[in-house]
Coordinates of C-alpha atoms in Angstrom, one line a residue:
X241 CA 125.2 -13.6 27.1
X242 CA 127.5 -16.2 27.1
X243 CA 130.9 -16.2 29.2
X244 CA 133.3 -16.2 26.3
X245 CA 135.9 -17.3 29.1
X246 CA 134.2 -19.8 31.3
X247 CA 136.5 -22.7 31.0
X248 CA 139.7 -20.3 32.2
X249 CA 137.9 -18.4 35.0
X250 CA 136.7 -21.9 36.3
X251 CA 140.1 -23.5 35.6
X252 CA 141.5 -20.6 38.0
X253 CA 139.0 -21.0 40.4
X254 CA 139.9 -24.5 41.0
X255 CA 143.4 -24.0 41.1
X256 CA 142.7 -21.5 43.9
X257 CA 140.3 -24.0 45.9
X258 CA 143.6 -26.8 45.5
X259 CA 146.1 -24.6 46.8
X260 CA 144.3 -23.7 49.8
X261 CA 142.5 -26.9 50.9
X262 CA 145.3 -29.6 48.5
X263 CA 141.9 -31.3 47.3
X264 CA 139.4 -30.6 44.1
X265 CA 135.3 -30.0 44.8
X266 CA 133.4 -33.2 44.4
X267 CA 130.8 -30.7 43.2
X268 CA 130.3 -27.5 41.5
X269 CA 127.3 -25.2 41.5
X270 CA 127.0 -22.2 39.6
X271 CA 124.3 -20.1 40.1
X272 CA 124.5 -17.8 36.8
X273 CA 122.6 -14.1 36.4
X274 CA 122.0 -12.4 32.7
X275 CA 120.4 -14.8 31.1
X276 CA 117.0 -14.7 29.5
X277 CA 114.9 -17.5 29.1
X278 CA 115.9 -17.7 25.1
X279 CA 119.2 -17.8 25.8
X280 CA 119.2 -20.9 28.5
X281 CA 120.0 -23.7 26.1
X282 CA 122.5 -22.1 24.4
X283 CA 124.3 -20.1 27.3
X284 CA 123.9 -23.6 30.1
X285 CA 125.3 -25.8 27.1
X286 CA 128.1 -24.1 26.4
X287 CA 129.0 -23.1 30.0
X288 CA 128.6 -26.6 31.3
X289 CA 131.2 -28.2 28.2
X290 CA 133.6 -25.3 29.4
X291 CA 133.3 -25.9 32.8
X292 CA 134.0 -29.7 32.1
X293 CA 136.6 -28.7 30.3
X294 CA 138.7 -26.9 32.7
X295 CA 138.2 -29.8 35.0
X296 CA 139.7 -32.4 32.4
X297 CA 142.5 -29.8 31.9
X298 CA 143.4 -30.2 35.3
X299 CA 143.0 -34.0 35.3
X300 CA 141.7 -36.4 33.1
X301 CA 139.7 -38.2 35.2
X302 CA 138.6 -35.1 37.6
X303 CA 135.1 -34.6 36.8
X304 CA 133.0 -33.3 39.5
X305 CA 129.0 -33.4 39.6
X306 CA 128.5 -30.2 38.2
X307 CA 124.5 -27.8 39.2
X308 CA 123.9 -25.0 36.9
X309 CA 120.9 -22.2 38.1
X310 CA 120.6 -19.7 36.0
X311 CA 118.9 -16.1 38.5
X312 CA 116.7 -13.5 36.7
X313 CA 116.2 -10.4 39.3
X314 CA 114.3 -8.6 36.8
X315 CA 110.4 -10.3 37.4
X316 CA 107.8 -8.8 36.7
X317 CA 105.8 -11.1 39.2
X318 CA 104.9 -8.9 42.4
X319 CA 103.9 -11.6 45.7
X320 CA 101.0 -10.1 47.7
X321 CA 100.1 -12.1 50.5
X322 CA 96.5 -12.8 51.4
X323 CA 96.8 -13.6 55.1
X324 CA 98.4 -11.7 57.6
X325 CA 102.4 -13.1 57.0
X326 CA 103.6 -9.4 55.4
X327 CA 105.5 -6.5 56.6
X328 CA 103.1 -3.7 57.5
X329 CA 104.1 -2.1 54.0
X330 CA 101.7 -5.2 52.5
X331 CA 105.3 -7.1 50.9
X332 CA 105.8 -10.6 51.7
X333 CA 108.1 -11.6 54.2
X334 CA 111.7 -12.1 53.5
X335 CA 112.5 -15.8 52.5
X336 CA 108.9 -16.2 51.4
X337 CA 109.6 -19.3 48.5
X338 CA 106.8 -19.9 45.6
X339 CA 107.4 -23.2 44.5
X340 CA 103.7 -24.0 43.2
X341 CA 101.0 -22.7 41.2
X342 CA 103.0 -20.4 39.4
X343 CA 106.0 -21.5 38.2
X344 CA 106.1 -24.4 35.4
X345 CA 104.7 -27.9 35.7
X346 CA 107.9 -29.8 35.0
X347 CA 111.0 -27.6 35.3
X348 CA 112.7 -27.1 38.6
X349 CA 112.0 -23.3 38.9
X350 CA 110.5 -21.5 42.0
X351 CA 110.4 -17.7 43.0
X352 CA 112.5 -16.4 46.0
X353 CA 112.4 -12.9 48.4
X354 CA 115.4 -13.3 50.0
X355 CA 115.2 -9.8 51.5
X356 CA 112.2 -7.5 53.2
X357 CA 111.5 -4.9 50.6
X358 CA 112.7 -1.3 52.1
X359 CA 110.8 0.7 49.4
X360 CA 108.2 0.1 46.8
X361 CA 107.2 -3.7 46.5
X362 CA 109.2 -6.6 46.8
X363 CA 110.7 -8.6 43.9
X364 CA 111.0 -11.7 43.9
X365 CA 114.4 -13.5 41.8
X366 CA 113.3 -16.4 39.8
X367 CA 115.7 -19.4 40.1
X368 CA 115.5 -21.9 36.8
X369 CA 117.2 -25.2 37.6
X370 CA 119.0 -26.2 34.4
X371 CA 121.7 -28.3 35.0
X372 CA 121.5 -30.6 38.0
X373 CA 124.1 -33.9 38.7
X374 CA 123.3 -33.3 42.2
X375 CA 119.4 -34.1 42.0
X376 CA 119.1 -31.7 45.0
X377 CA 115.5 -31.7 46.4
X378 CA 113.3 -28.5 45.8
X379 CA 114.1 -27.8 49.3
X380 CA 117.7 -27.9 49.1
X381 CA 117.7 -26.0 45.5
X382 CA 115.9 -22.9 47.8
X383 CA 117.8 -23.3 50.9
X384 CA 121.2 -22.5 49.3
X385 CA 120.3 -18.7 47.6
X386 CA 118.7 -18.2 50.8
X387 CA 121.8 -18.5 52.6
X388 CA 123.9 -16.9 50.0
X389 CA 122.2 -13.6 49.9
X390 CA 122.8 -13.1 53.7
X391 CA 126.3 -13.5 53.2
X392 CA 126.9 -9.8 51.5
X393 CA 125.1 -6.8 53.4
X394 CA 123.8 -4.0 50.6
X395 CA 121.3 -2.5 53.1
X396 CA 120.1 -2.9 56.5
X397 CA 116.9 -2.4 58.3
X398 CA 117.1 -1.2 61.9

């Protein structure tokens, strides 16, 4: 489902960021959830013209290198390692990346546990790079979510 109001919410965003730190990113990157794979090129194209958008409405010549990732949490892939890297409840370790084998030849997508599964097993979100001024490495592109999803505490283990 598109965001009907991307180019205000952004636009407000980056107002925010300027008052606080008096400067505007050299770089956006908007990792986006809800969208299924039919939707990609029709949701990322007209995100990315919004988010533009808002940054010409702020200034002309403002236009920052701009990463879209669109996040599906709702895989049906299941990860069952084969060696002995796994919690004793058989799911694969928390920050376990698939990057190969699985995924598709010549898109930047890979798989990511970013948490140990408490109950039932672990599912992994699937990260699809479609926007990317940036040209992050693969490595970089799975070191950010990573980070992110320790940032907010839903659960912990203890």
């Amino acid at each position: 489902e598109v965001i009907q109001d991307m180019k205000n919410v952004v636009k407000i965003l980056l107002k925010k960021f300027n008052k606080i730190t008096s400067k505007k990113p050299q770089a956006l990157v908007m990792f986006r959830d809800g969208v299924s794979e039919g939707q990609f090129t029709t949701v990322m194209a007209r995100e990315l013209m919004a988010i533009r958008a808002a940054c010409k409405e702020l200034q002309e010549s403002y236009e920052p290198k701009i990463t879209y990732i669109v996040v599906q949490k709702r895989t049906h892939t299941r990860f069952f390692p084969m060696d002995q890297n796994k919690y004793r409840n058989g799911n694969a370790l928390a920050g376990t990346v698939v990057d190969q084998g699985i995924n598709h030849p010549t898109e930047g997508d890979f798989y990511l546990l970013s948490h140990e599964g408490i109950q039932g097993t672990s599912r992994p979100c699937h990260y699809q790079v479609l926007w990317d001024d940036m040209q992050f490495t693969a490595d970089q592109l799975e070191f950010w979510p990573t980070i992110f999803a320790y940032l907010y505490t839903r659960c912990t283990v203890c």
